[in-house]
Short mmCIF file of C-alpha atoms and ligand atoms in Angstrom, two decimals:
data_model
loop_
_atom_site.label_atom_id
_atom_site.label_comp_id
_atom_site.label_asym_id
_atom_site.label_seq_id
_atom_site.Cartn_x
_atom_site.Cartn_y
_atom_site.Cartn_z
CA UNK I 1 15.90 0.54 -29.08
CA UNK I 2 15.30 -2.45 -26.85
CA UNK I 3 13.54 -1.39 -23.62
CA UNK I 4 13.13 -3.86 -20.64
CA UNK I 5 9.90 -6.08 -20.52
CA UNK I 6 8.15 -5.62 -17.25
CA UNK I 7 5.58 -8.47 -16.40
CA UNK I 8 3.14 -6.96 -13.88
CA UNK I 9 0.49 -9.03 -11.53
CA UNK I 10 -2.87 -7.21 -10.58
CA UNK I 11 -4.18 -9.15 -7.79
CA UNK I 12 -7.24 -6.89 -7.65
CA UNK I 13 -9.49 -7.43 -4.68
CA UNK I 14 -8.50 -11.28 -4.41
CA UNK I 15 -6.97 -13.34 -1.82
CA UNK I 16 -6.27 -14.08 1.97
CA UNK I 17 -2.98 -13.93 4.34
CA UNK I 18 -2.95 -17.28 3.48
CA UNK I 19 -2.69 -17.50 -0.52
CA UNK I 20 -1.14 -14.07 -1.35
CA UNK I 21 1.87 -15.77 0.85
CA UNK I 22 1.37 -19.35 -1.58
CA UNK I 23 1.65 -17.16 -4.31
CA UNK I 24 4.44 -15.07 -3.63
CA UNK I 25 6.72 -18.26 -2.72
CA UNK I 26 5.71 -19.82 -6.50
CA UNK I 27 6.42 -16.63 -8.18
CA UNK I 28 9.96 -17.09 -10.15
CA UNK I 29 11.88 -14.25 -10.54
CA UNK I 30 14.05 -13.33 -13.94
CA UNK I 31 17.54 -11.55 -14.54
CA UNK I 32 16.37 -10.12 -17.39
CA UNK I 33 12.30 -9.13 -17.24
CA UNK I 34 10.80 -6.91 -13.97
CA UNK I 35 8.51 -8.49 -12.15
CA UNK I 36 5.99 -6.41 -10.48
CA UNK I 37 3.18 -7.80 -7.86
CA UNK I 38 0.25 -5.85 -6.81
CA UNK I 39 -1.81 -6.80 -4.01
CA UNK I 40 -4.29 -5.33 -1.61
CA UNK I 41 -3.46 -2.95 0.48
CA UNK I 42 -3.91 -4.41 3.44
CA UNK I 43 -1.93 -7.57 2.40
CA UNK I 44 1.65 -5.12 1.02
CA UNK I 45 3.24 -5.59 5.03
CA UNK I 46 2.82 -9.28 4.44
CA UNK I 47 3.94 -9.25 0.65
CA UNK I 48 6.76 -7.29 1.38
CA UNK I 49 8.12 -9.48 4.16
CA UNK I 50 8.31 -12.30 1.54
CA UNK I 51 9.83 -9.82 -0.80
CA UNK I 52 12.76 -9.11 1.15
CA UNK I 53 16.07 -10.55 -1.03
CA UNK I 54 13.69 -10.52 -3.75
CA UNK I 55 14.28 -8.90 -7.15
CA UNK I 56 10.10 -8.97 -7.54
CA UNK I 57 8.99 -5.71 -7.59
CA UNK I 58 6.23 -4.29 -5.53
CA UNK I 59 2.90 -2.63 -6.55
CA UNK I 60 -0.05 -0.70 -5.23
CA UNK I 61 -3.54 -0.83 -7.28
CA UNK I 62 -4.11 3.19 -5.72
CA UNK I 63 -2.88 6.06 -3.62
CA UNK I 64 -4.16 9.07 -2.72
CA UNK I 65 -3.27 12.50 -4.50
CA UNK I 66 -3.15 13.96 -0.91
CA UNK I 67 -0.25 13.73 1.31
CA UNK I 68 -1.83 13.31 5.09
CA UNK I 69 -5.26 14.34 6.60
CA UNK I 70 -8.70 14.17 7.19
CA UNK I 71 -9.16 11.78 3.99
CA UNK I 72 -10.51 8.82 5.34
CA UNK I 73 -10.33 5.45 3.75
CA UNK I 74 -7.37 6.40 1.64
CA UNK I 75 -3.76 5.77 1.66
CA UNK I 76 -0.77 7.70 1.18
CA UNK I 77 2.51 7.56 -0.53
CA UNK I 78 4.70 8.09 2.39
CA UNK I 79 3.12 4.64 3.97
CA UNK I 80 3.34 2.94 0.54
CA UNK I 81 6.78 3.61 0.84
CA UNK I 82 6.65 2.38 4.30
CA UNK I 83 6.59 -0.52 2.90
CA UNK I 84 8.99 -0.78 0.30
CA UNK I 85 5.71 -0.65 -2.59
CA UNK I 86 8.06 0.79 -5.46
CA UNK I 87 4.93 0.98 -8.29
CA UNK I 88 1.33 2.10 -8.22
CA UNK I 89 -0.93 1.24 -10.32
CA UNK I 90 -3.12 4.30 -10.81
CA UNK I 91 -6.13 5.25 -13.85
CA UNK I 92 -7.46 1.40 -13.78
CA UNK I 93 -10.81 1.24 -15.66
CA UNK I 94 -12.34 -0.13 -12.93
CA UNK I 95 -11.54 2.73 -11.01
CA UNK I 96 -12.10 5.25 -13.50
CA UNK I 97 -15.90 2.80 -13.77
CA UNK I 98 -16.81 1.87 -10.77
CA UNK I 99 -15.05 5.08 -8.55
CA UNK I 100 -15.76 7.61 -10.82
CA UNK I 101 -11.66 8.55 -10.95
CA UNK I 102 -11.57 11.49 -13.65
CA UNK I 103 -8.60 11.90 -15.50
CA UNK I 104 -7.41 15.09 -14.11
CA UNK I 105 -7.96 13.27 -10.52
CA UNK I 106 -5.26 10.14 -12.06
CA UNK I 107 -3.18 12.92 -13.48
CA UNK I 108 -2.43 14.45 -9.67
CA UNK I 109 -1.91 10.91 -8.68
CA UNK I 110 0.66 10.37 -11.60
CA UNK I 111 2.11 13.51 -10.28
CA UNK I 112 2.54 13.12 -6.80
CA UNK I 113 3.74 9.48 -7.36
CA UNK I 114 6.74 10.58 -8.98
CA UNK I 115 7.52 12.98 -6.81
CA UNK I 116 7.66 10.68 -3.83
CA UNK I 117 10.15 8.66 -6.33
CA UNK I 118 8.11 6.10 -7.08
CA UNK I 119 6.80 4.63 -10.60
CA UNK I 120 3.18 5.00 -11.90
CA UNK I 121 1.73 2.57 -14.13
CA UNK I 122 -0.48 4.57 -15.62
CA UNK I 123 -3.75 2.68 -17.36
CA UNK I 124 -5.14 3.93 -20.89
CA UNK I 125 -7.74 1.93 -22.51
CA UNK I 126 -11.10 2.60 -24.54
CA UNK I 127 -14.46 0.82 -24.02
CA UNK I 128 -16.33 -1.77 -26.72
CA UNK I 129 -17.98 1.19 -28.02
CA UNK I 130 -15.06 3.80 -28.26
CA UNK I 131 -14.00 1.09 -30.07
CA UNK I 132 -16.58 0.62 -32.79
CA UNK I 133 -16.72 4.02 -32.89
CA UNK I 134 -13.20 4.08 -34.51
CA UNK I 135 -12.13 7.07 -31.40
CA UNK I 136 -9.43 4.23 -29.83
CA UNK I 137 -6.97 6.18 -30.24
CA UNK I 138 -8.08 9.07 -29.30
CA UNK I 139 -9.44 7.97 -26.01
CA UNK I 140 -6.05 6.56 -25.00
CA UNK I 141 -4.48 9.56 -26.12
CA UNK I 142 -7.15 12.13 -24.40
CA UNK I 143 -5.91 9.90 -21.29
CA UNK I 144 -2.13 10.13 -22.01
CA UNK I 145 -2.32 13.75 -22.55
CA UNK I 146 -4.47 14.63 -19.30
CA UNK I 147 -1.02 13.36 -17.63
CA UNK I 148 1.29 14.80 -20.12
CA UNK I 149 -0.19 18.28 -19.65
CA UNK I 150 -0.19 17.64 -15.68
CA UNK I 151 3.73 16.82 -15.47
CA UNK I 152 5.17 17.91 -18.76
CA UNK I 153 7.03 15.70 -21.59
CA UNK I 154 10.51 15.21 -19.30
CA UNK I 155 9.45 13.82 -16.39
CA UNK I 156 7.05 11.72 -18.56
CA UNK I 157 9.90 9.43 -18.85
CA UNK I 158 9.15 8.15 -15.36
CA UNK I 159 5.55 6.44 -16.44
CA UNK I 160 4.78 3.79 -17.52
CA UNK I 161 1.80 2.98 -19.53
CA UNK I 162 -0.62 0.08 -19.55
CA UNK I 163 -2.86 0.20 -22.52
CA UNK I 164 -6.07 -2.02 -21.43
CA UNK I 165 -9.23 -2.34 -23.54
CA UNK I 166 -11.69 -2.01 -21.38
CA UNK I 167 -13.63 -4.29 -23.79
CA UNK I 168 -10.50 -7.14 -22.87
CA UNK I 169 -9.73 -7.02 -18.90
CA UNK I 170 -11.46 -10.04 -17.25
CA UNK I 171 -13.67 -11.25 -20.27
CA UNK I 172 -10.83 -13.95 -21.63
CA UNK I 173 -11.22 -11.97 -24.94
CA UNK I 174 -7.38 -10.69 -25.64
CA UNK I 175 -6.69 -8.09 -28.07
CA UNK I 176 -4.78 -9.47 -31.06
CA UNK I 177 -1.18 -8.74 -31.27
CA UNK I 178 -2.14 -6.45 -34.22
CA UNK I 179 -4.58 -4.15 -32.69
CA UNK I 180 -2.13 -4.03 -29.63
CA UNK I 181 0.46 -3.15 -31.54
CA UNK I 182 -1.32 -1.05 -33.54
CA UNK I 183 -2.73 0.91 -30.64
CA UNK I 184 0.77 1.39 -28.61
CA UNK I 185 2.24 2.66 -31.65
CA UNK I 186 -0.05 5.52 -31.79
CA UNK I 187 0.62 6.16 -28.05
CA UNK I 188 4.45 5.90 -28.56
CA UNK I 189 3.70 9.05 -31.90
CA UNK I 190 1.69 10.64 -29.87
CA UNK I 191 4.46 11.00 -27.20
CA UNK I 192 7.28 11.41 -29.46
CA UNK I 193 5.17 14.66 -30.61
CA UNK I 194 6.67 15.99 -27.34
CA UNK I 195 9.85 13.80 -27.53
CA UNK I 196 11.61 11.47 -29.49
CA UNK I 197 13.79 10.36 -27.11
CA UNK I 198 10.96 9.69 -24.25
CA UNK I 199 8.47 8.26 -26.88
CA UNK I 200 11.60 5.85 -27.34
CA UNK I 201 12.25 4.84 -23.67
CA UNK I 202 8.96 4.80 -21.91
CA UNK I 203 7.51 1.01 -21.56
CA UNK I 204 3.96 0.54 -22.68
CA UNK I 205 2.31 -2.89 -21.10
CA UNK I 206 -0.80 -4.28 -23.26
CA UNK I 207 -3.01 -5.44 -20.12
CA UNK I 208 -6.30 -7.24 -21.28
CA UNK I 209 -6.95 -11.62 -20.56
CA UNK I 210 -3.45 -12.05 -21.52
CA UNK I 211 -2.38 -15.17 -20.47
CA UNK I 212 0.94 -17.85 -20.79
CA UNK I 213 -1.06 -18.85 -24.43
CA UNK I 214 -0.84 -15.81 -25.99
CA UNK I 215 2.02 -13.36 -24.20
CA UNK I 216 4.68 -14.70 -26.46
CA UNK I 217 2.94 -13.24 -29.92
CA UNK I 218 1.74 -10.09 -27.94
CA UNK I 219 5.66 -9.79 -26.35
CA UNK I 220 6.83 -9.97 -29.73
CA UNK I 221 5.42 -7.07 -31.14
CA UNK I 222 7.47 -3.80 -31.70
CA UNK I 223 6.09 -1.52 -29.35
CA UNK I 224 4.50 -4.29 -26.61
CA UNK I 225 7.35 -3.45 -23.40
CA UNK I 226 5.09 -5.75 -20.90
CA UNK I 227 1.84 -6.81 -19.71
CA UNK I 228 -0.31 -5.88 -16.66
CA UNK I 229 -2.04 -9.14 -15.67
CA UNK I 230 -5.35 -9.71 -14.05
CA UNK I 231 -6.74 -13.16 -13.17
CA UNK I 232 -3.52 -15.26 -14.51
CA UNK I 233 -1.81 -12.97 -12.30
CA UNK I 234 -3.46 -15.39 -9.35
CA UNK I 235 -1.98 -18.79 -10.68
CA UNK I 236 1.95 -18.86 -10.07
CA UNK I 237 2.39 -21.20 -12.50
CA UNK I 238 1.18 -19.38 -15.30
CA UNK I 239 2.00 -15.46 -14.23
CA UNK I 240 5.59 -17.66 -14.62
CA UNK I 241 5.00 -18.73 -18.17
CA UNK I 242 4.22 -15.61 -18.64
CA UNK I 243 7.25 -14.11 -17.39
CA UNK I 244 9.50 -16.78 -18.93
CA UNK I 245 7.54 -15.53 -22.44
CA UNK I 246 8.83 -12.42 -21.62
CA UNK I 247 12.57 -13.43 -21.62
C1 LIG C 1 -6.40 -5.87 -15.35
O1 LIG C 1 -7.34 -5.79 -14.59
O2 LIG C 1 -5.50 -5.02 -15.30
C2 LIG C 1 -6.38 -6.97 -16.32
C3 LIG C 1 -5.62 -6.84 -17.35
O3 LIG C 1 -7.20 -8.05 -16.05
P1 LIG C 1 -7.29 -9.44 -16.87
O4 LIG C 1 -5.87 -9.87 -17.19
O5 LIG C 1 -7.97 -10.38 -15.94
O6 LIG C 1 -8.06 -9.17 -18.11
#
């Protein structure tokens, strides 16, 4: 089956009015890849002014579980969609890290997201250790399966997955195309122990220092639908050669 690449830009805590609107005018879009921005959120309004009449997609990097109230400092769907944000990027390690996000906390989020109609991009990943441990696998899938239990196999189909070694994101040290591959596949089996058909459909992005030298082999791996991009998400011209690698 061939699924749709989506090309994803994680602009993290970077930026000012002034370069996320730089970057947005150097992104090109693509017929045939989705391209997916995520800023700040103070800087969507402004992104998705220079969105309008664009086909490039736009992301948040959070949103609360809760739908209005005495939550302060968060942010809710209904003003993501405010907005036009049609993605939110939710189960980053840094939040899970740094903010203490627990999985049953980015399983709500996963929930609620879809039911305001928009798509999660729901982040897997093990650390450096999980790793040598040989438990990769099933780290990712304890993840997956937090959200799977949450919202059931069908309207899994609405996710999609980023699988991010934690071990990869910002250190310039990529997974190879194997142990990417390697890794989605068991994701994709684990889901297809539900469902076949939604194990077949649902797009899983490998997210970890990928860059425009090394998307193409990770792209052209089986069960690779995508990347979520940190840092080269910042340069135009490469989140492009990216995106073109995508094609
Ligand atoms: C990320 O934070 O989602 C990420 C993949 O970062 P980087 O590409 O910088 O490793």
């Amino acid at each position: 089956m061939t699924r749709r690449k989506i090309v994803a830009g994680n602009w993290k805590m970077n930026g000012s009015s002034e370069s996320v609107v730089e970057l947005v005018k150097g992104l090109k879009a693509c017929d045939t890849v989705d391209v997916v921005v995520a800023p700040t959120f103070v800087y969507l309004p402004l992104v998705a002014q220079q969105l309008v009449d664009s086909p490039i997609k736009l992301a948040a990097q959070n949103v609360s579980e809760y739908t209005s109230g005495a939550y302060t400092g968060e942010v809710s769907l209904s003003m993501l969609q405010d907005f036009s944000v049609s993605h939110v990027i939710l189960g980053h390690s840094e939040r899970r890290a740094l903010f203490a996000e627990t999985d049953t906390q980015v399983a709500k989020k996963v929930a609620a997201t879809i039911a305001a109609g928009l798509t999660p991009i729901l982040c897997v990943g093990e650390t450096l250790e999980q790793r040598e441990a040989g438990t990769t696998l099933i780290v990712c899938n304890a993840q997956v399966d937090a959200v799977l239990n949450e919202i059931g196999v069908e309207l899994f189909e609405k996710v999609v997955i980023a699988y991010e070694p934690v071990w990869a994101i910002g250190t310039g040290k990529s997974a190879t195309s194997e142990q990417a591959q390697e890794v989605h596949k068991g994701i994709r089996d684990n889901i297809a122990s539900q469902s076949v058909e939604i194990a077949e459909k649902i797009a899983i992005l490998y997210g970890g220092s990928v860059k425009a030298s090394n998307s193409a082999e990770l792209f052209a791996q089986a069960d690779i639908d995508g990347a979520l991009v940190g840092g080269a998400s910042l340069d135009a011209k490469e989140f492009n050669s990216i995106i073109e690698s995508a094609k």
